[in-house]
Short mmCIF file of C-alpha atoms in Angstrom, two decimals:
data_model
loop_
_atom_site.label_atom_id
_atom_site.label_comp_id
_atom_site.label_asym_id
_atom_site.label_seq_id
_atom_site.Cartn_x
_atom_site.Cartn_y
_atom_site.Cartn_z
CA MET Z 1 34.78 -4.10 36.26
CA THR Z 2 35.69 -5.89 33.04
CA ASP Z 3 38.63 -8.31 33.30
CA TRP Z 4 40.28 -7.43 30.01
CA ILE Z 5 43.24 -9.74 30.67
CA SER Z 6 40.96 -12.77 31.00
CA LEU Z 7 39.14 -11.76 27.84
CA ALA Z 8 42.44 -11.42 26.04
CA GLN Z 9 43.54 -14.87 27.22
CA ASP Z 10 40.24 -16.43 26.11
CA ALA Z 11 40.61 -14.68 22.76
CA CYS Z 12 44.08 -16.15 22.39
CA GLY Z 13 42.64 -19.65 22.82
CA ALA Z 14 40.12 -18.98 20.02
CA ALA Z 15 42.81 -17.44 17.83
CA ARG Z 16 45.00 -20.52 18.24
CA GLY Z 17 42.11 -22.57 16.92
CA TYR Z 18 41.79 -20.26 13.92
CA ALA Z 19 45.52 -20.57 13.22
CA GLU Z 20 45.18 -24.33 13.37
CA ALA Z 21 42.41 -24.19 10.78
CA ALA Z 22 44.75 -22.14 8.56
CA ARG Z 23 47.48 -24.73 9.08
CA CYS Z 24 45.20 -27.60 8.11
CA THR Z 25 44.02 -26.04 4.90
CA THR Z 26 47.57 -24.92 3.97
CA ALA Z 27 48.90 -28.45 4.62
CA GLU Z 28 46.20 -29.91 2.34
CA ILE Z 29 47.42 -27.61 -0.47
CA VAL Z 30 51.20 -27.83 -0.15
CA ALA Z 31 51.82 -30.95 1.93
CA PRO Z 32 49.32 -33.58 0.70
CA SER Z 33 51.68 -36.41 1.59
CA GLY Z 34 52.56 -34.99 4.99
CA LYS Z 35 55.67 -33.07 4.04
CA PRO Z 36 55.76 -29.67 2.29
CA GLU Z 37 56.57 -30.16 -1.39
CA ALA Z 38 58.88 -27.48 -2.83
CA THR Z 39 57.01 -27.08 -6.11
CA LEU Z 40 53.67 -26.72 -4.33
CA VAL Z 41 55.07 -24.30 -1.77
CA GLU Z 42 56.40 -22.11 -4.60
CA LYS Z 43 53.21 -22.37 -6.63
CA HIS Z 44 51.04 -21.46 -3.59
CA GLN Z 45 53.50 -19.06 -1.97
CA ARG Z 46 50.81 -16.55 -1.20
CA VAL Z 47 48.84 -19.13 0.81
CA VAL Z 48 51.92 -20.30 2.70
CA HIS Z 49 52.99 -16.73 3.49
CA GLY Z 50 49.47 -15.78 4.45
CA TYR Z 51 49.33 -18.71 6.83
CA ALA Z 52 52.68 -17.58 8.27
CA TRP Z 53 51.33 -14.06 8.82
CA ILE Z 54 48.19 -15.45 10.52
CA GLY Z 55 50.45 -17.53 12.90
CA THR Z 56 52.63 -14.50 13.56
CA THR Z 57 49.61 -12.33 14.47
CA VAL Z 58 48.34 -15.01 16.83
CA ALA Z 59 51.79 -15.33 18.47
CA ALA Z 60 51.85 -11.56 18.95
CA LEU Z 61 48.49 -11.68 20.69
CA GLU Z 62 49.70 -14.42 23.00
CA SER Z 63 52.90 -12.48 23.87
CA CYS Z 64 50.89 -9.34 24.55
CA ALA Z 65 48.45 -11.26 26.79
CA ASP Z 66 51.46 -12.68 28.74
CA TRP Z 67 52.85 -9.19 29.15
CA ALA Z 68 49.57 -7.88 30.49
CA ALA Z 69 49.31 -10.81 32.99
CA ARG Z 70 52.83 -10.25 34.25
CA SER Z 71 52.21 -6.52 34.57
CA HIS Z 72 48.97 -7.16 36.51
CA THR Z 73 50.68 -9.67 38.85
CA ALA Z 74 53.35 -7.05 39.64
CA GLY Z 75 50.73 -4.38 40.29
CA ARG Z 76 51.69 -2.28 37.27
CA PHE Z 77 48.65 -2.83 35.04
CA GLY Z 78 47.13 0.64 34.88
CA ASP Z 79 45.13 2.68 32.40
CA VAL Z 80 47.86 2.83 29.75
CA GLU Z 81 48.43 -0.93 29.87
CA GLU Z 82 44.69 -1.64 29.67
CA LEU Z 83 44.28 0.64 26.69
CA VAL Z 84 47.26 -0.85 24.86
CA LEU Z 85 45.87 -4.31 25.39
CA ARG Z 86 42.44 -3.42 24.25
CA ILE Z 87 43.54 -1.46 21.17
CA GLY Z 88 46.12 -4.04 20.18
CA PHE Z 89 43.76 -6.99 20.57
CA GLY Z 90 40.92 -5.15 18.89
CA GLU Z 91 43.05 -4.36 15.86
CA TYR Z 92 44.82 -7.71 15.43
CA LEU Z 93 41.68 -9.74 15.99
CA SER Z 94 39.95 -7.63 13.42
CA GLN Z 95 42.75 -8.34 10.97
CA LEU Z 96 42.46 -12.05 11.58
CA VAL Z 97 38.72 -12.21 10.88
CA SER Z 98 38.98 -9.92 7.81
CA ALA Z 99 42.41 -9.30 6.30
CA VAL Z 100 45.98 -9.55 7.66
CA PRO Z 101 48.40 -7.16 5.94
CA MET Z 102 51.51 -8.78 4.52
CA SER Z 103 52.71 -5.54 2.90
CA GLN Z 104 51.24 -2.18 1.96
CA ASN Z 105 49.00 -3.74 -0.75
CA GLU Z 106 48.99 -7.45 0.03
CA TYR Z 107 46.37 -8.78 2.41
CA VAL Z 108 45.58 -12.37 3.25
CA ARG Z 109 41.85 -12.95 3.64
CA PRO Z 110 40.09 -16.01 5.10
CA GLY Z 111 38.60 -16.93 1.74
CA GLU Z 112 42.04 -17.41 0.17
CA LEU Z 113 42.79 -20.18 2.61
CA GLY Z 114 39.26 -21.61 2.63
CA ILE Z 115 38.71 -20.73 6.30
CA GLU Z 116 35.71 -18.40 6.08
CA ALA Z 117 33.73 -20.54 8.54
CA ALA Z 118 36.62 -20.55 11.01
CA ALA Z 119 36.84 -16.74 10.68
CA ASP Z 120 33.15 -16.36 11.41
CA ALA Z 121 33.46 -18.70 14.42
CA LEU Z 122 36.41 -16.65 15.72
CA GLY Z 123 34.53 -13.42 15.43
CA ASP Z 124 31.50 -14.95 17.19
CA THR Z 125 33.55 -16.15 20.20
CA PRO Z 126 32.30 -14.01 23.15
CA ALA Z 127 35.74 -12.77 24.24
CA VAL Z 128 36.71 -11.90 20.68
CA ALA Z 129 33.38 -10.22 19.95
CA ARG Z 130 33.81 -8.08 23.06
CA LEU Z 131 37.31 -7.02 22.12
CA LEU Z 132 36.27 -6.32 18.57
CA ALA Z 133 33.45 -4.08 19.83
CA ASP Z 134 35.23 -2.38 22.71
CA GLY Z 135 38.91 -2.69 21.92
CA ASN Z 136 40.22 -0.49 19.11
CA THR Z 137 37.67 2.25 19.45
CA ALA Z 138 38.00 5.97 18.76
CA ALA Z 139 37.48 6.79 22.45
CA ASN Z 140 40.20 4.35 23.54
CA ARG Z 141 42.67 5.71 21.01
CA ALA Z 142 41.95 9.27 22.10
CA ARG Z 143 42.40 8.44 25.72
CA LEU Z 144 45.67 6.58 25.11
CA ALA Z 145 47.03 9.45 23.02
CA THR Z 146 46.18 11.89 25.81
CA LEU Z 147 48.07 9.75 28.39
CA LEU Z 148 51.04 9.39 26.04
CA ALA Z 149 51.15 13.17 25.59
CA GLU Z 150 51.30 13.46 29.33
CA GLY Z 151 54.42 11.34 29.41
CA ALA Z 152 52.93 7.93 30.26
CA LEU Z 153 54.33 4.83 28.62
CA PRO Z 154 53.25 1.17 28.79
CA ASP Z 155 55.03 -1.08 31.31
CA GLU Z 156 58.49 -2.11 30.16
CA THR Z 157 59.88 -3.49 33.43
CA PHE Z 158 61.59 -6.89 33.29
CA ASP Z 159 61.25 -7.71 37.04
CA ASP Z 160 64.98 -8.32 36.84
CA GLU Z 161 67.22 -5.80 38.54
CA THR Z 162 70.14 -6.38 36.16
CA LEU Z 163 68.05 -5.97 33.04
CA ASP Z 164 66.19 -2.92 34.36
CA LEU Z 165 69.50 -1.25 35.24
CA ILE Z 166 70.85 -2.04 31.77
CA ARG Z 167 67.87 -0.35 30.19
CA GLU Z 168 68.35 2.70 32.36
CA GLN Z 169 72.10 2.88 31.60
CA PHE Z 170 71.75 2.54 27.84
CA ARG Z 171 68.79 4.85 27.62
CA ALA Z 172 70.91 7.51 29.34
CA PHE Z 173 73.93 6.81 27.15
CA THR Z 174 71.84 7.00 23.98
CA ALA Z 175 70.20 10.21 25.04
CA ASP Z 176 73.57 11.78 25.83
CA ARG Z 177 75.91 10.47 23.10
CA ILE Z 178 73.85 9.10 20.22
CA ALA Z 179 70.50 10.91 19.73
CA PRO Z 180 71.86 14.52 19.72
CA ASN Z 181 74.45 13.67 17.01
CA ALA Z 182 72.81 10.94 14.94
CA HIS Z 183 71.21 13.16 12.30
CA ALA Z 184 74.37 15.10 11.65
CA TRP Z 185 76.33 11.90 11.26
CA HIS Z 186 73.64 10.60 8.90
CA LEU Z 187 73.54 13.74 6.75
CA ALA Z 188 77.34 13.71 6.46
CA ASP Z 189 77.26 10.00 5.59
CA ALA Z 190 80.08 9.65 8.11
CA LEU Z 191 81.25 6.67 10.01
CA ILE Z 192 80.13 6.73 13.63
CA PRO Z 193 83.05 8.33 15.47
CA ILE Z 194 85.53 5.79 16.71
CA GLU Z 195 85.58 7.40 20.18
CA VAL Z 196 81.82 6.67 20.45
CA VAL Z 197 82.51 3.09 19.39
CA GLN Z 198 85.12 2.85 22.15
CA GLU Z 199 82.66 4.21 24.69
CA MET Z 200 80.18 1.56 23.59
CA ALA Z 201 82.87 -1.07 24.01
CA GLU Z 202 83.53 0.11 27.57
CA LEU Z 203 79.84 -0.29 28.30
CA GLY Z 204 80.08 -3.89 27.14
CA VAL Z 205 78.04 -3.62 24.00
CA PHE Z 206 80.22 -6.01 22.00
CA GLY Z 207 80.45 -8.66 24.68
CA VAL Z 208 76.88 -8.89 25.90
CA CYS Z 209 76.52 -12.60 24.93
CA ILE Z 210 80.20 -13.63 25.01
CA ALA Z 211 80.98 -15.86 27.99
CA GLU Z 212 82.54 -14.29 31.07
CA GLU Z 213 85.57 -16.60 30.80
CA PHE Z 214 86.41 -14.81 27.54
CA GLY Z 215 85.87 -11.29 28.93
CA GLY Z 216 82.22 -10.90 27.93
CA LEU Z 217 79.16 -10.20 30.06
CA GLY Z 218 77.57 -13.63 29.48
CA LEU Z 219 74.08 -12.11 29.75
CA GLY Z 220 72.22 -13.80 26.93
CA LYS Z 221 69.89 -12.77 24.18
CA THR Z 222 67.31 -10.95 26.27
CA ALA Z 223 70.01 -8.50 27.43
CA MET Z 224 71.27 -8.28 23.84
CA CYS Z 225 67.80 -7.35 22.65
CA LEU Z 226 67.51 -4.70 25.31
CA VAL Z 227 70.82 -3.08 24.42
CA SER Z 228 70.00 -3.17 20.71
CA GLU Z 229 66.55 -1.62 21.26
CA GLU Z 230 67.81 1.27 23.37
CA LEU Z 231 70.75 2.12 21.13
CA SER Z 232 68.54 1.89 18.00
CA ARG Z 233 66.08 4.23 19.61
CA GLY Z 234 68.78 6.85 19.09
CA TRP Z 235 70.12 5.60 15.78
CA ILE Z 236 69.92 2.24 14.12
CA CYS Z 237 73.63 2.33 13.35
CA ALA Z 238 74.45 2.38 17.05
CA GLY Z 239 72.22 -0.60 17.65
CA SER Z 240 73.63 -2.38 14.66
CA LEU Z 241 77.31 -2.09 15.57
CA GLY Z 242 76.75 -4.80 18.13
CA THR Z 243 75.16 -7.09 15.56
CA ARG Z 244 78.49 -7.72 13.82
CA SER Z 245 80.14 -8.73 17.11
CA GLU Z 246 77.07 -10.74 18.07
CA ILE Z 247 77.29 -12.78 14.83
CA ALA Z 248 81.07 -13.27 15.04
CA GLY Z 249 80.97 -14.04 18.75
CA GLU Z 250 78.27 -16.66 18.36
CA LEU Z 251 79.97 -18.25 15.33
CA ILE Z 252 83.23 -18.58 17.19
CA GLY Z 253 81.76 -19.29 20.63
CA GLU Z 254 79.55 -22.11 19.35
CA ASN Z 255 81.81 -23.57 16.65
CA GLY Z 256 85.43 -22.39 17.13
CA THR Z 257 88.36 -24.44 18.25
CA PRO Z 258 89.72 -23.72 21.76
CA GLU Z 259 92.53 -21.73 20.16
CA GLN Z 260 90.12 -19.64 18.04
CA LYS Z 261 87.98 -18.88 21.03
CA ALA Z 262 91.00 -17.81 23.14
CA LYS Z 263 92.35 -15.69 20.30
CA PHE Z 264 89.23 -13.85 19.16
CA LEU Z 265 86.56 -13.78 21.80
CA PRO Z 266 88.28 -11.56 24.38
CA ARG Z 267 89.17 -9.06 21.71
CA LEU Z 268 85.67 -9.03 20.25
CA ALA Z 269 84.29 -8.52 23.73
CA ASP Z 270 86.45 -5.49 24.54
CA GLY Z 271 86.01 -3.96 21.06
CA SER Z 272 89.70 -4.11 20.11
CA ILE Z 273 88.58 -6.24 17.16
CA LEU Z 274 85.69 -4.97 15.03
CA PRO Z 275 84.24 -7.74 12.87
CA THR Z 276 82.15 -7.85 9.74
CA ALA Z 277 79.91 -10.56 8.28
CA VAL Z 278 80.86 -11.47 4.68
CA PHE Z 279 78.12 -13.81 3.42
CA THR Z 280 76.10 -12.24 0.62
CA GLU Z 281 77.15 -12.31 -3.04
CA PRO Z 282 76.00 -10.12 -5.98
CA ASP Z 283 73.86 -12.82 -7.56
CA THR Z 284 72.82 -14.94 -4.58
CA GLY Z 285 71.07 -12.79 -1.99
CA SER Z 286 69.21 -15.14 0.29
CA ASP Z 287 70.16 -18.19 -1.86
CA LEU Z 288 73.26 -19.06 0.14
CA ALA Z 289 73.45 -22.53 -1.40
CA SER Z 290 74.66 -20.80 -4.58
CA VAL Z 291 77.65 -19.10 -2.97
CA ARG Z 292 80.57 -19.16 -5.43
CA THR Z 293 83.36 -17.34 -3.64
CA ARG Z 294 86.16 -19.87 -3.56
CA ALA Z 295 88.71 -20.70 -0.87
CA THR Z 296 91.56 -22.91 -1.91
CA ARG Z 297 94.07 -24.57 0.42
CA GLN Z 298 97.66 -23.62 -0.44
CA GLY Z 299 100.81 -25.65 -0.12
CA ASP Z 300 101.84 -23.97 3.13
CA GLY Z 301 98.46 -24.72 4.66
CA SER Z 302 97.03 -21.20 4.30
CA TRP Z 303 93.89 -20.35 2.31
CA ARG Z 304 93.46 -18.25 -0.77
CA ILE Z 305 90.07 -16.46 -1.33
CA ASP Z 306 88.85 -15.48 -4.79
CA GLY Z 307 85.43 -14.11 -5.62
CA ALA Z 308 82.98 -11.27 -4.94
CA LYS Z 309 80.81 -10.35 -1.99
CA ASN Z 310 78.15 -7.67 -1.76
CA TRP Z 311 76.40 -5.56 0.91
CA ILE Z 312 79.17 -5.97 3.45
CA THR Z 313 78.54 -3.64 6.41
CA HIS Z 314 81.43 -1.87 8.18
CA ALA Z 315 83.86 -3.68 5.97
CA ALA Z 316 86.63 -1.07 5.65
CA ARG Z 317 86.94 -0.43 9.41
CA ALA Z 318 86.68 -4.10 10.35
CA ASP Z 319 89.63 -6.14 11.59
CA LEU Z 320 88.08 -9.62 11.23
CA MET Z 321 85.86 -11.06 8.51
CA THR Z 322 83.68 -14.13 8.92
CA VAL Z 323 83.63 -15.24 5.30
CA LEU Z 324 81.28 -17.90 3.87
CA VAL Z 325 83.18 -19.59 1.08
CA ARG Z 326 83.07 -22.71 -1.09
CA THR Z 327 85.99 -24.98 -0.19
CA ASP Z 328 84.69 -28.03 -2.08
CA PRO Z 329 83.52 -27.08 -5.58
CA GLY Z 330 82.75 -30.72 -6.23
CA THR Z 331 79.98 -30.74 -3.64
CA PRO Z 332 77.04 -28.64 -4.81
CA GLY Z 333 74.71 -26.68 -2.55
CA TYR Z 334 75.32 -26.21 1.17
CA GLY Z 335 77.63 -29.16 1.69
CA GLY Z 336 80.62 -27.54 -0.05
CA LEU Z 337 80.54 -24.38 2.09
CA SER Z 338 82.90 -23.49 4.95
CA MET Z 339 83.42 -20.49 7.20
CA LEU Z 340 86.74 -18.71 7.37
CA LEU Z 341 87.96 -16.33 10.06
CA ALA Z 342 89.90 -13.87 7.91
CA GLU Z 343 91.93 -11.18 9.61
CA LYS Z 344 92.54 -7.93 7.75
CA THR Z 345 94.08 -4.51 8.34
CA ARG Z 346 91.70 -1.82 9.48
CA GLY Z 347 91.25 0.68 6.66
CA THR Z 348 91.10 4.42 6.60
CA ASP Z 349 89.19 6.97 4.56
CA ALA Z 350 92.22 7.40 2.31
CA ASP Z 351 92.95 3.67 2.05
CA PRO Z 352 89.88 1.62 2.97
CA PHE Z 353 91.33 -1.78 1.99
CA PRO Z 354 95.12 -1.68 2.37
CA ASP Z 355 95.74 -5.46 2.24
CA GLU Z 356 96.86 -7.29 -0.87
CA GLY Z 357 94.17 -9.40 -2.54
CA ILE Z 358 91.13 -7.44 -1.37
CA ASP Z 359 89.47 -4.34 -2.71
CA GLY Z 360 86.07 -2.71 -2.20
CA SER Z 361 83.81 0.01 -3.46
CA GLU Z 362 81.30 1.79 -1.32
CA ILE Z 363 77.59 1.34 -2.03
CA GLU Z 364 75.78 4.60 -1.41
CA VAL Z 365 72.58 4.06 0.51
CA LEU Z 366 69.44 5.98 1.56
CA GLY Z 367 69.76 5.21 5.29
CA TYR Z 368 71.41 2.71 7.64
CA ARG Z 369 74.53 4.89 7.50
CA GLY Z 370 77.31 5.22 9.97
CA MET Z 371 79.15 1.99 9.09
CA LYS Z 372 79.00 2.12 5.28
CA GLU Z 373 78.19 -0.69 2.80
CA TYR Z 374 80.69 -2.20 0.40
CA ALA Z 375 80.99 -4.47 -2.55
CA ILE Z 376 84.12 -6.51 -2.04
CA GLY Z 377 86.39 -8.33 -4.47
CA PHE Z 378 88.84 -11.03 -3.37
CA ASP Z 379 91.74 -11.87 -5.66
CA GLY Z 380 94.15 -14.13 -3.89
CA PHE Z 381 93.44 -12.80 -0.41
CA ALA Z 382 95.42 -14.85 2.09
CA VAL Z 383 93.99 -16.34 5.27
CA ALA Z 384 96.00 -18.18 7.87
CA GLY Z 385 95.83 -21.94 7.86
CA ASP Z 386 94.12 -22.00 11.25
CA GLY Z 387 91.41 -19.66 9.96
CA LEU Z 388 88.91 -22.46 9.15
CA LEU Z 389 86.16 -22.12 11.73
CA GLY Z 390 86.13 -25.14 13.97
CA GLY Z 391 88.91 -26.69 11.85
CA ALA Z 392 86.28 -28.58 9.80
CA GLU Z 393 85.35 -28.06 6.12
CA GLY Z 394 81.80 -28.31 4.85
CA GLN Z 395 80.19 -26.97 8.03
CA GLY Z 396 79.82 -23.32 7.05
CA PHE Z 397 76.15 -23.27 6.28
CA LYS Z 398 75.22 -25.24 9.41
CA GLN Z 399 77.35 -22.91 11.55
CA LEU Z 400 75.74 -19.88 10.01
CA MET Z 401 72.18 -21.09 10.36
CA ARG Z 402 72.64 -21.46 14.10
CA THR Z 403 73.53 -17.78 14.33
CA PHE Z 404 70.57 -16.57 12.32
CA GLU Z 405 68.19 -17.11 15.25
CA GLY Z 406 70.04 -14.64 17.45
CA ALA Z 407 70.72 -12.21 14.57
CA ARG Z 408 67.04 -12.13 13.59
CA ILE Z 409 65.94 -11.61 17.19
CA GLN Z 410 68.41 -8.74 17.48
CA THR Z 411 67.15 -7.28 14.21
CA ALA Z 412 63.64 -7.40 15.62
CA ALA Z 413 64.92 -5.51 18.67
CA ARG Z 414 66.57 -2.91 16.46
CA ALA Z 415 63.21 -2.50 14.68
CA ILE Z 416 61.51 -1.90 18.03
CA GLY Z 417 64.06 0.85 18.78
CA VAL Z 418 63.51 2.44 15.40
CA GLY Z 419 59.75 2.20 15.92
CA TRP Z 420 60.03 4.01 19.26
CA ASN Z 421 62.27 6.67 17.68
CA ALA Z 422 59.52 7.30 15.10
CA PHE Z 423 56.92 7.54 17.84
CA ASP Z 424 59.04 9.91 19.91
CA LEU Z 425 59.50 12.23 16.93
CA GLY Z 426 55.83 12.03 15.89
CA LEU Z 427 54.53 12.80 19.32
CA LYS Z 428 56.96 15.70 19.85
CA TYR Z 429 55.94 17.28 16.54
CA ALA Z 430 52.24 16.69 17.18
CA LEU Z 431 52.55 18.57 20.51
CA GLU Z 432 54.62 21.41 19.14
CA ARG Z 433 52.99 22.04 15.74
CA LYS Z 434 49.81 24.06 15.62
CA GLN Z 435 47.25 24.16 12.84
CA PHE Z 436 43.88 25.96 12.87
CA GLY Z 437 44.58 27.23 16.39
CA LYS Z 438 45.34 23.90 18.08
CA ASN Z 439 48.19 21.41 18.22
CA LEU Z 440 48.16 18.46 15.86
CA LEU Z 441 47.47 15.97 18.65
CA ALA Z 442 43.94 17.41 18.95
CA PHE Z 443 43.01 15.99 15.50
CA PRO Z 444 41.76 12.39 15.69
CA ARG Z 445 43.67 11.14 12.64
CA VAL Z 446 46.93 12.25 14.33
CA SER Z 447 46.11 10.90 17.79
CA ASP Z 448 44.89 7.59 16.20
CA LYS Z 449 48.27 7.14 14.53
CA LEU Z 450 50.18 7.70 17.76
CA ALA Z 451 47.96 5.37 19.81
CA LEU Z 452 48.29 2.58 17.27
CA MET Z 453 52.03 3.11 17.02
CA VAL Z 454 52.42 2.30 20.70
CA ALA Z 455 49.90 -0.62 20.71
CA GLU Z 456 51.72 -2.29 17.85
CA LEU Z 457 55.10 -1.63 19.34
CA VAL Z 458 54.14 -3.42 22.53
CA MET Z 459 52.82 -6.40 20.49
CA ALA Z 460 56.05 -6.63 18.46
CA ARG Z 461 58.26 -5.95 21.47
CA GLU Z 462 56.74 -8.73 23.55
CA LEU Z 463 56.97 -11.16 20.67
CA THR Z 464 60.67 -10.30 20.26
CA TYR Z 465 61.49 -10.76 23.95
CA SER Z 466 59.51 -14.01 23.99
CA ALA Z 467 61.79 -15.26 21.21
CA ALA Z 468 64.84 -14.08 23.16
CA ARG Z 469 63.72 -16.01 26.28
CA HIS Z 470 63.39 -19.16 24.19
CA LYS Z 471 66.90 -18.66 22.88
CA ASP Z 472 68.25 -18.07 26.41
CA LYS Z 473 66.73 -21.40 27.48
CA GLY Z 474 68.73 -23.14 24.79
CA GLU Z 475 65.59 -23.98 22.80
CA ARG Z 476 65.37 -23.95 19.03
CA CYS Z 477 63.62 -20.73 18.07
CA ASP Z 478 64.03 -20.20 14.34
CA ILE Z 479 60.21 -19.85 13.96
CA GLU Z 480 59.89 -17.48 16.90
CA ALA Z 481 62.86 -15.40 15.69
CA GLY Z 482 61.33 -15.22 12.18
CA MET Z 483 58.02 -14.13 13.51
CA ALA Z 484 59.59 -11.46 15.71
CA LYS Z 485 61.56 -10.01 12.82
CA LEU Z 486 58.62 -10.26 10.41
CA LEU Z 487 56.26 -8.28 12.62
CA ALA Z 488 58.76 -5.85 14.14
CA ALA Z 489 60.03 -4.80 10.70
CA ARG Z 490 56.48 -4.08 9.50
CA VAL Z 491 55.70 -2.09 12.65
CA ALA Z 492 58.90 -0.05 12.41
CA TRP Z 493 58.16 0.92 8.83
CA ALA Z 494 54.49 1.75 9.62
CA ASN Z 495 55.54 3.92 12.55
CA ALA Z 496 58.17 5.77 10.56
CA ASP Z 497 55.74 6.35 7.68
CA ASN Z 498 52.98 7.56 9.98
CA ALA Z 499 55.37 9.77 11.98
CA LEU Z 500 56.52 11.38 8.72
CA GLN Z 501 52.85 11.89 7.76
CA ILE Z 502 52.32 13.73 11.04
CA HIS Z 503 55.18 16.04 10.06
CA GLY Z 504 53.51 16.78 6.72
CA GLY Z 505 55.77 18.48 4.22
CA ASN Z 506 58.43 19.12 6.86
CA GLY Z 507 58.89 15.38 7.22
CA TYR Z 508 60.09 15.29 3.64
CA ALA Z 509 62.83 17.78 4.41
CA LEU Z 510 66.30 16.39 5.15
CA GLU Z 511 66.70 18.73 8.11
CA TYR Z 512 63.98 16.86 10.05
CA GLU Z 513 65.09 13.69 11.83
CA ILE Z 514 62.10 11.71 10.74
CA SER Z 515 63.45 11.69 7.17
CA ARG Z 516 66.42 9.68 8.45
CA VAL Z 517 64.24 7.34 10.55
CA LEU Z 518 62.05 6.57 7.53
CA CYS Z 519 65.14 5.61 5.47
CA ASP Z 520 66.54 3.57 8.35
CA ALA Z 521 63.25 1.74 8.93
CA ARG Z 522 63.00 0.56 5.36
CA ILE Z 523 66.05 -1.70 5.55
CA LEU Z 524 64.61 -3.73 8.43
CA ASN Z 525 62.32 -5.74 6.14
CA ILE Z 526 65.24 -6.63 3.86
CA PHE Z 527 68.40 -7.53 5.72
CA GLU Z 528 68.89 -10.63 7.89
CA GLY Z 529 66.34 -12.32 5.63
CA ALA Z 530 63.70 -10.37 3.73
CA GLY Z 531 60.11 -10.46 4.89
CA GLU Z 532 59.23 -12.96 2.19
CA ILE Z 533 62.04 -15.25 3.40
CA GLN Z 534 60.79 -15.02 7.00
CA ALA Z 535 57.27 -15.92 5.92
CA GLN Z 536 58.65 -18.87 3.96
CA VAL Z 537 60.64 -20.10 6.98
CA ILE Z 538 57.63 -19.74 9.29
CA GLY Z 539 55.17 -21.26 6.88
CA ARG Z 540 57.24 -24.35 6.01
CA GLY Z 541 58.52 -24.75 9.55
CA THR Z 542 55.18 -24.82 11.23
CA LEU Z 543 53.40 -27.23 8.88
CA ALA Z 544 53.04 -30.52 10.69
CA SER Z 545 54.40 -33.78 9.37
CA GLN Z 546 50.90 -34.99 8.60
CA PRO Z 547 48.05 -32.81 7.33
CA ALA Z 548 45.35 -32.61 9.95
CA ALA Z 549 41.68 -33.00 9.20
CA ARG Z 550 40.06 -29.95 7.69
CA ALA Z 551 38.58 -27.65 10.35
#
């Protein structure tokens, strides 16, 4: 009997060597002196991003191999798990030796990085050659699709009683309270009902990572990912509500004064305060160093905010804003930025921004509804004197960067949930819809799509939870978080697009849920750092201090 897990592990070793070859050639191009040079990185952006995608693909293979080994050790590695492993490895190894997709029409090929010989060597490695030949085959995809149609799913157990119970609890809640209503809420472009938000608060959604001493669950990022995934499997809005509390909770928990922690964390945890993140500006996007919104200290010690912010989620209903502002206009770039904890009055439909000095206009969006997006203008908005996060000026960017790891991991988890939602809808339609006297699942191009959806979901899921485990250990994981978000966002979009294709013309009709899921999936590659930003972070971050010898 073939030991597919051992083959996968051997293939990972060969793939790591291939990624190292890519690193060496990329370093020669953009870091000739040992440190990436900004002008060269920009000039050769495609090479740097291609290298990042190669590294991400290899990391996904490693995470999937680890999942298979854990599953086997626990006695849960059955037919479905073996097929997922073989199909996933067959596909991603094939991409590595030929072309890794960076978007729908951008592929990085070995020749662009000068690693054709390394690609040939990878493909000739016995374990890789076997997986290329017997991994992602038509027979394997057909068999996996059949098992999925019978209700089988790949192993998702954590071997942790608490986490497994959390998954069970939130899957049941989502099935009962979110999934049956999500499409109607989406079509009405309505806020998620406040009573549902309160139910989520009672379940602990907003305090998953807040310390127990402040009324939270203190469970860490792995649990946060799990909650986000399950809620997003019903509707991305439900999974995203917790993101705002996650960002605010981590900002205050890691950087706040004792008084700020005591004041805000318990109320964030129990949902009595709903926060919003106010970072992006109309002309800055990901270029946070160019933030211009100004905060000026007043004679009484309070702060006055003036400026404009854009793409602010859940702004009207929020009670607390974490606002990135420039407190020192004389210090350019990141050094002049600070973070303010700005309390506001919760708005209503009739009066969304009742406080003096703040106004907002709704941005109508394709998907990601349920919280609403706003452009906000500040004109003398007052913030209490003790609202400076940590009581220190000039630390805003550093404080924010530390939260991006968790936020990006959570976004990857939301993408996994959206990807599963797309699969669920695609499989259901393929089983119910008949054409030419048989259901759609009987056609290979349909079953192929469904099989690859699940194989890629497992790859992205395991990469995401691997990043979360690093974060829970207190390890720096900006690269791992970026990789997880980069891959998971691509997989969610591919799954939504393919599930809509399975629906055919009906998928284009607003009455079908997959139309919503497609719109929701598209945002995942944009917010919390666009895919291009993730690739830039990964590429620059993983280049060694000295360029290695050419492979």
